[in-house]
GROMACS .gro file of C-alpha atoms in nm:
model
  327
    1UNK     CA    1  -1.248   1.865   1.105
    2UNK     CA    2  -1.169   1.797   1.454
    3UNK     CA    3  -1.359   1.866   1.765
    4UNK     CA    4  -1.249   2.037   2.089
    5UNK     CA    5  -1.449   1.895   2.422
    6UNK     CA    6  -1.410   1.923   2.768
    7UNK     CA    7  -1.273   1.622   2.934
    8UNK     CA    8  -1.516   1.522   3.191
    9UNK     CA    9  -1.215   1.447   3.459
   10UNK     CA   10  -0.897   1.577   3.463
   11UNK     CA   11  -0.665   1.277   3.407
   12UNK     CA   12  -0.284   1.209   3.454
   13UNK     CA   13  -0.102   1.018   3.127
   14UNK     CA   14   0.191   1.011   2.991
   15UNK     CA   15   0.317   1.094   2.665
   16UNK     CA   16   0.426   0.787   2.384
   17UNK     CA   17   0.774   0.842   2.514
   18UNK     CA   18   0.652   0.761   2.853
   19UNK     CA   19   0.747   1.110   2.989
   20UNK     CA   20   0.450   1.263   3.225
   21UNK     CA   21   0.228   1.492   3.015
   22UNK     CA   22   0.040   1.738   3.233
   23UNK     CA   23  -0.369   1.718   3.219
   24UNK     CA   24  -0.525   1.849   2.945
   25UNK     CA   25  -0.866   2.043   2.958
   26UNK     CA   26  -0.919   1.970   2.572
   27UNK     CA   27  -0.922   1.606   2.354
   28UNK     CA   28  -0.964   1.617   1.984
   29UNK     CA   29  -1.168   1.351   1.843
   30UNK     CA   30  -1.291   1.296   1.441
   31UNK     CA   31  -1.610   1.315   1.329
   32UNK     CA   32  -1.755   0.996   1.280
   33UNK     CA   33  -1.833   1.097   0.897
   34UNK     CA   34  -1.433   1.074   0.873
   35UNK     CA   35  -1.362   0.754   1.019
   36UNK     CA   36  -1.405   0.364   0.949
   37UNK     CA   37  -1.491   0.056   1.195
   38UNK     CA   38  -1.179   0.145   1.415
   39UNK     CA   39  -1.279   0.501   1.506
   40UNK     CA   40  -1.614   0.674   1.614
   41UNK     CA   41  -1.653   1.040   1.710
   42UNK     CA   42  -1.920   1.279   1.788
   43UNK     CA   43  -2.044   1.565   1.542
   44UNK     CA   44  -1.812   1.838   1.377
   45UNK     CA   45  -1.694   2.128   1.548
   46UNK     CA   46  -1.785   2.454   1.316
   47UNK     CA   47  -1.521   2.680   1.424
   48UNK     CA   48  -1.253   2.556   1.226
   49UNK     CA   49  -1.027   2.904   1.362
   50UNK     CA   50  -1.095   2.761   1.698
   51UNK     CA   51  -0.968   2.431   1.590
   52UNK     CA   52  -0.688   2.520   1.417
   53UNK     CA   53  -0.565   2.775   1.721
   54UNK     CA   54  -0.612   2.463   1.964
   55UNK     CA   55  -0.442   2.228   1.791
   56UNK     CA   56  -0.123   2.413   1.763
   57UNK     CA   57  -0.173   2.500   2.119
   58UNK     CA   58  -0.184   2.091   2.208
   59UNK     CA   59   0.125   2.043   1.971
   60UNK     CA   60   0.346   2.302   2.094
   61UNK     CA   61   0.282   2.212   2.478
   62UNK     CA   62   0.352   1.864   2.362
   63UNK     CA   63   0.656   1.932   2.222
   64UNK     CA   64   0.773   2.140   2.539
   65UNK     CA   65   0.659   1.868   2.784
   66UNK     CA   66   0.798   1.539   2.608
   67UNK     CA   67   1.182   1.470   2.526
   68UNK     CA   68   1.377   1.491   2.219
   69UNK     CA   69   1.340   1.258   1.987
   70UNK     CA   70   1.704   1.235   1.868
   71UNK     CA   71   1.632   0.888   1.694
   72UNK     CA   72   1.334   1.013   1.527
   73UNK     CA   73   1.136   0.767   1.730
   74UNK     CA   74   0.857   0.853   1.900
   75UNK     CA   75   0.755   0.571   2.231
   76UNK     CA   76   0.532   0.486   2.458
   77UNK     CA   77   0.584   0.254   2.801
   78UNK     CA   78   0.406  -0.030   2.767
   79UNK     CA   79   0.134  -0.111   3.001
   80UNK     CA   80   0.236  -0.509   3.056
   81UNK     CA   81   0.572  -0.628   2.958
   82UNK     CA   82   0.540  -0.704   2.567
   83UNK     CA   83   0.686  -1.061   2.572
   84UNK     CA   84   0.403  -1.143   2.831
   85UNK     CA   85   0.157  -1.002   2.603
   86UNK     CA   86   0.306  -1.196   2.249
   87UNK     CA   87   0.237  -1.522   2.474
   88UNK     CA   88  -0.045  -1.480   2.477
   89UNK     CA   89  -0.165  -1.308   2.145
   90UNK     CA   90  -0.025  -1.633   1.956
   91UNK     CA   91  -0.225  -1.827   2.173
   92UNK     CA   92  -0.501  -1.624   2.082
   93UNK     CA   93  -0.756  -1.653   1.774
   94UNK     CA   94  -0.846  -1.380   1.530
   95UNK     CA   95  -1.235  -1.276   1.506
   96UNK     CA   96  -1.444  -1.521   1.308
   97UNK     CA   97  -1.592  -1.329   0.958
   98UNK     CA   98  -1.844  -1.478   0.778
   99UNK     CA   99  -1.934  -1.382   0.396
  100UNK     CA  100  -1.747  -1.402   0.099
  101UNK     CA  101  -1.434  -1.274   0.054
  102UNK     CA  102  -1.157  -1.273  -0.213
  103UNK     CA  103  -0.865  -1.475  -0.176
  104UNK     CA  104  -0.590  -1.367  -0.037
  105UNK     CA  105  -0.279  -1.301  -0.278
  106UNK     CA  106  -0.006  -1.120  -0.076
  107UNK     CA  107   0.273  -1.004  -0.273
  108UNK     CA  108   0.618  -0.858  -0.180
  109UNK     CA  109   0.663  -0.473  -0.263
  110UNK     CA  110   1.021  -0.486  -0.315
  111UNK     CA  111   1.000  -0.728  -0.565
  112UNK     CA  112   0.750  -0.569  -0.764
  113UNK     CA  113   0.988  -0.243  -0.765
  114UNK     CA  114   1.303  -0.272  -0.583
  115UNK     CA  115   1.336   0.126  -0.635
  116UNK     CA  116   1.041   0.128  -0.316
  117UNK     CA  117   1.273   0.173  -0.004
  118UNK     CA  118   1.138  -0.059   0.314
  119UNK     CA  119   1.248   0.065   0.700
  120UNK     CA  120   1.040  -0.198   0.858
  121UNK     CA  121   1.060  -0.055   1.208
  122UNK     CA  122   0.876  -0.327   1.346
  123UNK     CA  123   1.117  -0.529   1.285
  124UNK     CA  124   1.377  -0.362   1.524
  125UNK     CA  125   1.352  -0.175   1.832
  126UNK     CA  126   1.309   0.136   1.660
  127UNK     CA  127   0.945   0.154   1.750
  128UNK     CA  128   0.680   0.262   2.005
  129UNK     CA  129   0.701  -0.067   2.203
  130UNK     CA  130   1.116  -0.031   2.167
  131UNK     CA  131   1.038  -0.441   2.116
  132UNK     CA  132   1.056  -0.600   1.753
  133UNK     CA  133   0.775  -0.760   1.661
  134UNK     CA  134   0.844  -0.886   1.316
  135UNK     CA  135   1.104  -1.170   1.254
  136UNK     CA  136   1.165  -1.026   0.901
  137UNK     CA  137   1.209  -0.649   0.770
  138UNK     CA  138   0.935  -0.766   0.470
  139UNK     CA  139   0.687  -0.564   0.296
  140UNK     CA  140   0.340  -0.726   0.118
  141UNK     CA  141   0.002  -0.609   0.034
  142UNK     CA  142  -0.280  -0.767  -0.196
  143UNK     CA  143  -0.206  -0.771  -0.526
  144UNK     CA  144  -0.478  -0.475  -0.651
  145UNK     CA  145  -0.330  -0.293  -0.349
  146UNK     CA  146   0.015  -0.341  -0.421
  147UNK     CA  147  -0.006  -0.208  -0.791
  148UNK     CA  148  -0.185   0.095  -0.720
  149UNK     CA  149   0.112   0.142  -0.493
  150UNK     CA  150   0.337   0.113  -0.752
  151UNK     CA  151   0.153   0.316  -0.995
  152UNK     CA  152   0.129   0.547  -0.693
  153UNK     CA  153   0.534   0.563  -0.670
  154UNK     CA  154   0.544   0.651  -1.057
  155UNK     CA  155   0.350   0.960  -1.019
  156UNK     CA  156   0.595   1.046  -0.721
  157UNK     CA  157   0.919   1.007  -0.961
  158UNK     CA  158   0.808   1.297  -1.152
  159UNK     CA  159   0.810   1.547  -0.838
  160UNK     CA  160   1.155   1.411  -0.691
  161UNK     CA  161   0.998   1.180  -0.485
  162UNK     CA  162   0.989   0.793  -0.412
  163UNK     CA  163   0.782   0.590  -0.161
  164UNK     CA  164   0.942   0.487   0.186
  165UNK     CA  165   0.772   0.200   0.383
  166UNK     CA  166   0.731   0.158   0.704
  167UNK     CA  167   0.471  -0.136   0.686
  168UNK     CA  168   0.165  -0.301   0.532
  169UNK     CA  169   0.009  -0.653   0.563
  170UNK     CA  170   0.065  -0.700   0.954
  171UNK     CA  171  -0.036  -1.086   1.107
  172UNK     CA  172  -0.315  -1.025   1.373
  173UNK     CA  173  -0.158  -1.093   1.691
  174UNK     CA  174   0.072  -0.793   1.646
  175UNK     CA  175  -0.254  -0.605   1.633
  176UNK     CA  176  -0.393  -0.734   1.980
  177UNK     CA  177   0.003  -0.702   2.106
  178UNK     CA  178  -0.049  -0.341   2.021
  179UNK     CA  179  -0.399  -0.308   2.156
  180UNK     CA  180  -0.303  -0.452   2.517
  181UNK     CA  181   0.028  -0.265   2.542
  182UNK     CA  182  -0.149   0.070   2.494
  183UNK     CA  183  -0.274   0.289   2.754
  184UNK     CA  184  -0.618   0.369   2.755
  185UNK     CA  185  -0.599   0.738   2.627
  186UNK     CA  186  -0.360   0.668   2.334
  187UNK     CA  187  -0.578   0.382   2.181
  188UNK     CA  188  -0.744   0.582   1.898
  189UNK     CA  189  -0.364   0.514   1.735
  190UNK     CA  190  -0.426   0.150   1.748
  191UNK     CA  191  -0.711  -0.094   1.612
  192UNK     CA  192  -0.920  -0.274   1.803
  193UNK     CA  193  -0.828  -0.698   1.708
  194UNK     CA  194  -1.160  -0.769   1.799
  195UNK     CA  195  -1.255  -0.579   1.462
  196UNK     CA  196  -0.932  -0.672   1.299
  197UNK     CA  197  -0.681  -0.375   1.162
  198UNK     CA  198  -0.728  -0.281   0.732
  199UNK     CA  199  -0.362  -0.367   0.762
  200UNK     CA  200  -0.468  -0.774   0.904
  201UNK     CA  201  -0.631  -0.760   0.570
  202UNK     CA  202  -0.332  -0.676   0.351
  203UNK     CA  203  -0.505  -0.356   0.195
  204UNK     CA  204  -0.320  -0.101   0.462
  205UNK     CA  205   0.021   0.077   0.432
  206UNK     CA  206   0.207   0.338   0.645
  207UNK     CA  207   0.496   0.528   0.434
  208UNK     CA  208   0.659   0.861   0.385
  209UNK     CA  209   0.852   1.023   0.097
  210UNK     CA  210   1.230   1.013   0.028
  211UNK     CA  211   1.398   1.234  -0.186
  212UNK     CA  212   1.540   1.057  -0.519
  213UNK     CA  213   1.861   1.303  -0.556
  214UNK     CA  214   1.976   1.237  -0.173
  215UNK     CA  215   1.772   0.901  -0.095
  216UNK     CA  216   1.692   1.053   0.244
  217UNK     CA  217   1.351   1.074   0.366
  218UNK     CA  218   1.187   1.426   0.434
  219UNK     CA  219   1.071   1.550   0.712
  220UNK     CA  220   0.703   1.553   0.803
  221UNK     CA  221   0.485   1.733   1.067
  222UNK     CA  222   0.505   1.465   1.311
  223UNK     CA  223   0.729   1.138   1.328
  224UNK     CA  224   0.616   0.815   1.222
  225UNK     CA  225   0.350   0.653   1.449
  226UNK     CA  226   0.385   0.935   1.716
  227UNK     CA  227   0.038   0.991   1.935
  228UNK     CA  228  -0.019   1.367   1.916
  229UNK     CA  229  -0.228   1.587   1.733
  230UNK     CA  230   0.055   1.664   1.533
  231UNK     CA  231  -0.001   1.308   1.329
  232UNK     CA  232  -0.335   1.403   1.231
  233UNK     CA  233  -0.389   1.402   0.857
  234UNK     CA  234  -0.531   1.772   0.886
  235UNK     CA  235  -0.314   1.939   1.174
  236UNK     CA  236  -0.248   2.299   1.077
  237UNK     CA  237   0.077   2.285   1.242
  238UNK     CA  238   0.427   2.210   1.138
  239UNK     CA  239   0.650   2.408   0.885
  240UNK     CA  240   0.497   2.490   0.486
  241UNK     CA  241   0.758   2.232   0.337
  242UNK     CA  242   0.642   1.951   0.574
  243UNK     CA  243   0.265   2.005   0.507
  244UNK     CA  244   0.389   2.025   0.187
  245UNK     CA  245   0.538   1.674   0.184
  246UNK     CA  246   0.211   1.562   0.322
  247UNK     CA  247   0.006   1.693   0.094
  248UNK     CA  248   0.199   1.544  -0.228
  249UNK     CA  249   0.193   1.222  -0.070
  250UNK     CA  250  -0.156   1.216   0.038
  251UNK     CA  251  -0.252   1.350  -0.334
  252UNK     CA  252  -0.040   1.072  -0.474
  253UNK     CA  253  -0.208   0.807  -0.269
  254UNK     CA  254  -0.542   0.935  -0.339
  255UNK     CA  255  -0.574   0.934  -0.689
  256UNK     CA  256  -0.471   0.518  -0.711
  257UNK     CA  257  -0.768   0.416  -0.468
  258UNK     CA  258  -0.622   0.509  -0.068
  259UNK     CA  259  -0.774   0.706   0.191
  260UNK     CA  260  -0.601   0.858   0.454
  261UNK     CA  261  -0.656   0.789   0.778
  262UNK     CA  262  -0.774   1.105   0.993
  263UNK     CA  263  -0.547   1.039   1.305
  264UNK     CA  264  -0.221   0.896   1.128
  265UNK     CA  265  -0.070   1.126   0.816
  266UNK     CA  266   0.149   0.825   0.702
  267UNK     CA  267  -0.188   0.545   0.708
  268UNK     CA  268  -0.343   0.470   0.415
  269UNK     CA  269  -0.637   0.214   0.318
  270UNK     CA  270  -0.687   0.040   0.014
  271UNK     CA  271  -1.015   0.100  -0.148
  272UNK     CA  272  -1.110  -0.243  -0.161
  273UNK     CA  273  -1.004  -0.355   0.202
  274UNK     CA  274  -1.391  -0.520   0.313
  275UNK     CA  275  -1.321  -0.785  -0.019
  276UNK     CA  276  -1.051  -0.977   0.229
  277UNK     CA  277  -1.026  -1.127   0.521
  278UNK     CA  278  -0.869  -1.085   0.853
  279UNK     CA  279  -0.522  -1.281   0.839
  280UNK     CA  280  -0.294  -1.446   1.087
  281UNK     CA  281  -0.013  -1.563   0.926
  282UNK     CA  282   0.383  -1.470   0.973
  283UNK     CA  283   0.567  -1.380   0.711
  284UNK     CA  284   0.777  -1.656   0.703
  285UNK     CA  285   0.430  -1.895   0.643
  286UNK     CA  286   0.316  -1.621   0.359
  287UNK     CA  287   0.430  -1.868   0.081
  288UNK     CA  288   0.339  -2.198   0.224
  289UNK     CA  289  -0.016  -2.023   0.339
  290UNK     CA  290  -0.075  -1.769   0.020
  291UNK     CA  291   0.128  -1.938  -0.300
  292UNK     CA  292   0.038  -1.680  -0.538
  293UNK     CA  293   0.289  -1.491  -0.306
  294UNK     CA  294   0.551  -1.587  -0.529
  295UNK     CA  295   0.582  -1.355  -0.773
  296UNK     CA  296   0.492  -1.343  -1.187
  297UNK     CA  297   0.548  -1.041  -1.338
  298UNK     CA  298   0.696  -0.899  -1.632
  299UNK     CA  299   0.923  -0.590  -1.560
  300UNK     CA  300   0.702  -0.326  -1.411
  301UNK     CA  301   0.643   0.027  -1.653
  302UNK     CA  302   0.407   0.298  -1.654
  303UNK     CA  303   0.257   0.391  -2.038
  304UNK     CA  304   0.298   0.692  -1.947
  305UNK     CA  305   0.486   0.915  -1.733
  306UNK     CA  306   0.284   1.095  -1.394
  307UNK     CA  307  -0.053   0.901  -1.298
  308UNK     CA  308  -0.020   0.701  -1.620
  309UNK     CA  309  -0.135   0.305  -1.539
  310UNK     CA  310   0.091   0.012  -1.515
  311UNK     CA  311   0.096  -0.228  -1.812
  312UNK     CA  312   0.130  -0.525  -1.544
  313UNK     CA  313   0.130  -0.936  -1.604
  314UNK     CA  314  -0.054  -1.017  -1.350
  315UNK     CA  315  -0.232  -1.325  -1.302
  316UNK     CA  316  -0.596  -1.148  -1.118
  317UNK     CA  317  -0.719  -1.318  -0.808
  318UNK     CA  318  -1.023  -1.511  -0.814
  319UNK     CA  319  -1.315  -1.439  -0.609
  320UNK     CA  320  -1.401  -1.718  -0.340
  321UNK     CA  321  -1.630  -1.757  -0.055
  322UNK     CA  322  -1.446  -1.835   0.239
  323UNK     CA  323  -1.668  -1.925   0.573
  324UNK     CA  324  -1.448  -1.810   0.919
  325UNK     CA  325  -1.109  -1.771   0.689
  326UNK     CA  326  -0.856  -1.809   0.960
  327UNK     CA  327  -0.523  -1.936   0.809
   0.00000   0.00000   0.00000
């Protein structure tokens, strides 16, 4: 449940599409019983009416105050020019983590199921920073991660449905390129790189549905990575058939080990996402830097149709203490 609370100044911002967005006498922020390392919020609002009449009160003036989106892409003006700011992440260094940690066994999702459609939009302009980050339009998660995806996109193929990808294992300095190109009151949509981001750590995803019969995707409440109440994983807004769409893919995701993220509809974490650590490598290193990236696997079939599990070849990763992992 979300929280309404008085903003203690009135601020100027602008929305992700860098349009000026009038101030606000409301935020919404998540309970901190709904959130992870990246996100902390104070206690529940109990008027859930209240909430819900807010919310679509936020969206709508939003929508009225902010341009089309005739590219389905939702953006922000970055706060310092974004090649400025990939200088220097590279330069950077990733936190140090100490403990043990599995290794790291990235694998491509495409070639576990080529049926999975990728629209990498990092990896074109089509993004909030309009700037690609990525070199290559590339999809990989852990292994565990990656099957329950799969087993995940099964279930799906019985509704209609098939997974659409919009990115998972993401090197770290694209995290602290996000961070530092973010204002200041849109940040709860990014992850803080001195904690690292689930998706640094190969267990995170962002995805939609597309339709099998047309191979389209459908439509959702809010665009992919847009910063409005309208992303949240509970907004009461939108049409029945896109809360619909949400709610079969959250279900899906669900019952193979993800959790939703509260802010983002499309985010999910891997329920084993502590077990690795933060990583920093491109994903044209992944096979010199994680081998096991190439992949052996027999052809990929559930024993049964629905949430049935995957009879899979896998070879399982090994458990390994790694001191200040930092490939």
């Amino acid at each position: 449940m979300l929280r309404a609370q008085p903003r203690e100044e009135e601020t100027k911002g602008r929305s992700r599409a860098g349009n000026y967005v009038a101030p606000s006498r409301y935020h919404f922020v998540i309970p901190s019983s709904q959130t992870g390392p990246e996100e902390s919020a104070p206690p529940i609002c109990r008027n859930s009416r209240l909430v819900a009449v807010l919310l679509l009160t936020v969206g709508c003036i939003a929508g009225a105050q902010t341009s089309p989106l005739p590219d389905g892409v939702f953006r922000i003006r970055p706060v310092r020019p974004v090649e400025e700011l990939r200088r220097e992440a590279l330069k950077a260094q990733p936190p140090k983590e100490t403990g043990s940690f599995r290794k790291p066994e990235l694998v491509e999702l495409i070639k576990l199921d080529p049926t999975i459609k990728l629209d990498i939009r990092y990896a074109t302009n089509r993004n909030f920073l309009s700037t690609p980050m990525y070199s290559q339009a590339r999809a990989f998660l852990q292994r565990p991660a990656a099957e329950a995806l799969i087993r995940a996109h099964y279930a799906l193929k019985s509704r209609g449905y098939g997974l659409l990808i919009h990115d998972a294992y993401r090197p770290w300095y694209v995290t602290k390129m996000f961070w530092d190109a973010t204002p200041q009151d849109k940040k709860t949509f990014v992850a803080d790189p001195k904690e690292g981001s689930r998706h640094n750590r190969g267990c995170a995803v962002d995805l939609t549905l597309y339709d099998l019969k047309t191979g389209k995707r459908v439509v959702m409440p809010s665009v992919y990575d847009e910063m409005s109440p309208r992303a949240y994983a509970n907004y009461p807004g939108g049409t029945e058939e896109q809360r619909r769409h949400r709610a079969l893919l959250r279900t899906a995701m669900e019952a193979q080990g993800f959790t939703v993220y509260p802010q983002e509809w499309w985010h999910f974490d891997y329920k084993d996402w502590r077990q690795y650590p933060i990583m920093n490598v491109r994903f044209e290193d992944i096979h010199a830097v994680v081998p096991n990236a190439a992949l052996r696997h027999r052809t990929a079939e559930p024993s049964r149709p629905g949430l049935g599990r995957l009879s899979l070849g896998y070879v399982h990763s090994r458990t390994v203490k790694s001191e200040g992992y930092n490939p």
